[in-house]
C-alpha atoms as a printed R data frame, in Angstrom:
    type eleno elety resid chain resno       x       y       z
1   ATOM     1    CA   MET     A     1  77.775  94.952 151.320
2   ATOM     2    CA   ARG     A     2  78.309  98.396 149.390
3   ATOM     3    CA   ILE     A     3  81.215 100.592 150.349
4   ATOM     4    CA   GLU     A     4  81.315 104.533 149.760
5   ATOM     5    CA   ILE     A     5  84.156 106.647 150.586
6   ATOM     6    CA   GLU     A     6  83.442 110.213 151.107
7   ATOM     7    CA   GLY     A     7  86.841 112.458 151.901
8   ATOM     8    CA   GLN     A     8  88.163 110.795 155.260
9   ATOM     9    CA   VAL     A     9  85.108 108.767 155.993
10  ATOM    10    CA   VAL     A    10  83.933 105.744 154.609
11  ATOM    11    CA   TYR     A    11  80.585 104.054 154.686
12  ATOM    12    CA   PHE     A    12  79.587 100.329 155.068
13  ATOM    13    CA   ILE     A    13  75.938  99.833 153.203
14  ATOM    14    CA   PRO     A    14  74.646  96.196 153.925
15  ATOM    15    CA   GLU     A    15  72.139  95.153 151.505
16  ATOM    16    CA   ASN     A    16  71.107  92.036 153.501
17  ATOM    17    CA   GLU     A    17  70.303  90.708 156.992
18  ATOM    18    CA   ARG     A    18  73.588  88.636 157.301
19  ATOM    19    CA   GLU     A    19  75.409  91.636 156.419
20  ATOM    20    CA   VAL     A    20  73.590  93.505 159.085
21  ATOM    21    CA   GLN     A    21  74.481  91.273 161.622
22  ATOM    22    CA   GLU     A    22  78.361  91.147 160.620
23  ATOM    23    CA   LEU     A    23  78.149  94.938 160.772
24  ATOM    24    CA   ASP     A    24  76.478  94.900 164.052
25  ATOM    25    CA   ARG     A    25  79.075  92.056 165.530
26  ATOM    26    CA   LEU     A    26  82.254  94.348 163.733
27  ATOM    27    CA   TRP     A    27  80.353  97.814 165.485
28  ATOM    28    CA   LYS     A    28  80.729  96.096 168.767
29  ATOM    29    CA   ILE     A    29  84.378  95.163 168.488
30  ATOM    30    CA   LEU     A    30  85.615  98.366 167.552
31  ATOM    31    CA   THR     A    31  83.520 100.257 170.057
32  ATOM    32    CA   VAL     A    32  84.827 100.602 173.714
33  ATOM    33    CA   CYS     A    33  82.614 102.410 175.976
34  ATOM    34    CA   GLU     A    34  85.751 103.318 178.195
35  ATOM    35    CA   GLY     A    35  89.375 104.881 176.060
36  ATOM    36    CA   GLU     A    36  89.585 105.291 173.298
37  ATOM    37    CA   ASN     A    37  87.940 102.842 170.188
38  ATOM    38    CA   ARG     A    38  89.962 100.277 168.622
39  ATOM    39    CA   ARG     A    39  91.497 100.639 165.309
40  ATOM    40    CA   ILE     A    40  91.502  98.971 161.828
41  ATOM    41    CA   GLN     A    41  94.636  98.214 159.224
42  ATOM    42    CA   PRO     A    42  95.140  97.077 156.459
43  ATOM    43    CA   MET     A    43  96.673  93.854 156.442
44  ATOM    44    CA   GLY     A    44  98.417  92.259 153.117
45  ATOM    45    CA   ILE     A    45  97.815  92.857 149.933
46  ATOM    46    CA   PHE     A    46  94.872  93.607 147.966
47  ATOM    47    CA   THR     A    47  94.868  93.571 144.333
48  ATOM    48    CA   PRO     A    48  91.619  93.754 142.420
49  ATOM    49    CA   GLY     A    49  90.842  90.778 140.145
50  ATOM    50    CA   ALA     A    50  94.061  88.895 141.874
51  ATOM    51    CA   THR     A    51  93.055  88.709 145.280
52  ATOM    52    CA   GLU     A    52  89.413  87.581 146.712
53  ATOM    53    CA   ALA     A    53  89.287  89.718 149.772
54  ATOM    54    CA   ALA     A    54  90.925  92.635 151.577
55  ATOM    55    CA   GLN     A    55  91.832  91.867 154.909
56  ATOM    56    CA   PHE     A    56  91.952  93.885 157.781
57  ATOM    57    CA   PHE     A    57  93.427  93.871 161.448
58  ATOM    58    CA   ILE     A    58  91.657  95.508 164.602
59  ATOM    59    CA   GLU     A    59  94.088  96.413 167.314
60  ATOM    60    CA   GLY     A    60  93.659  96.457 170.776
61  ATOM    61    CA   VAL     A    61  91.594  92.550 170.638
62  ATOM    62    CA   LYS     A    62  93.233  90.867 173.346
63  ATOM    63    CA   PRO     A    63  93.442  87.183 172.410
64  ATOM    64    CA   ALA     A    64  91.405  84.682 174.623
65  ATOM    65    CA   VAL     A    65  93.085  84.522 178.126
66  ATOM    66    CA   SER     A    66  94.944  80.537 178.132
67  ATOM    67    CA   SER     A    67  97.449  78.976 180.339
68  ATOM    68    CA   GLU     A    68  99.890  78.609 177.551
69  ATOM    69    CA   LYS     A    69 103.285  80.941 178.086
70  ATOM    70    CA   THR     A    70 103.280  84.303 176.830
71  ATOM    71    CA   ILE     A    71 106.038  86.193 174.549
72  ATOM    72    CA   ARG     A    72 106.225  90.241 174.727
73  ATOM    73    CA   TYR     A    73 106.029  91.141 171.078
74  ATOM    74    CA   VAL     A    74 107.055  94.867 169.268
75  ATOM    75    CA   CYS     A    75 106.301  96.477 166.700
76  ATOM    76    CA   MET     A    76 109.471  98.147 164.895
77  ATOM    77    CA   THR     A    77 107.440 100.920 163.314
78  ATOM    78    CA   CYS     A    78 105.530 102.684 166.542
79  ATOM    79    CA   ASN     A    79 107.531 100.813 168.997
80  ATOM    80    CA   ARG     A    80 104.065  99.424 170.730
81  ATOM    81    CA   MET     A    81 104.843  96.194 172.976
82  ATOM    82    CA   GLU     A    82 101.836  93.759 173.604
83  ATOM    83    CA   GLU     A    83 101.956  90.053 174.964
84  ATOM    84    CA   HIS     A    84 100.651  87.403 173.274
85  ATOM    85    CA   PRO     A    85 100.559  83.312 173.630
86  ATOM    86    CA   ALA     A    86 103.409  82.143 171.775
87  ATOM    87    CA   GLY     A    87 103.053  81.403 167.923
88  ATOM    88    CA   GLN     A    88 100.191  83.787 167.479
89  ATOM    89    CA   ALA     A    89 102.398  87.211 166.448
90  ATOM    90    CA   PRO     A    90  99.707  90.317 166.387
91  ATOM    91    CA   ILE     A    91  99.543  92.678 163.638
92  ATOM    92    CA   CYS     A    92 100.973  96.269 164.249
93  ATOM    93    CA   CYS     A    93 100.870  98.836 161.365
94  ATOM    94    CA   GLY     A    94 100.036  96.368 158.907
95  ATOM    95    CA   GLN     A    95 102.747  94.237 159.323
96  ATOM    96    CA   PRO     A    96 103.396  91.220 162.014
97  ATOM    97    CA   MET     A    97 105.164  92.418 165.499
98  ATOM    98    CA   ILE     A    98 108.330  90.829 166.558
99  ATOM    99    CA   PRO     A    99 109.034  88.400 169.628
100 ATOM   100    CA   MET     A   100 111.595  89.639 171.984
101 ATOM   101    CA   ASP     A   101 111.519  86.983 174.766
């Protein structure tokens, strides 16, 4: 996958059929018919030559529904609150959210 940056616009250019399918899958996850689209936030550290890949977290994707106990988490940067199953701390503003319960 080739990546090009022009100002504030990032282009992801697939170079084979598998990358076309993965980019289509990402596009469908990020775009929402109603309301705001989801955002991608950087996660961890990317150092060229030292790390294998850059990681990003997609904000707003709800985990699969389960019968597990949920815990309320808060982002200490933006004060956003979300409920998720115990042990699955979500990422917000590039860092893990803090459990409140």
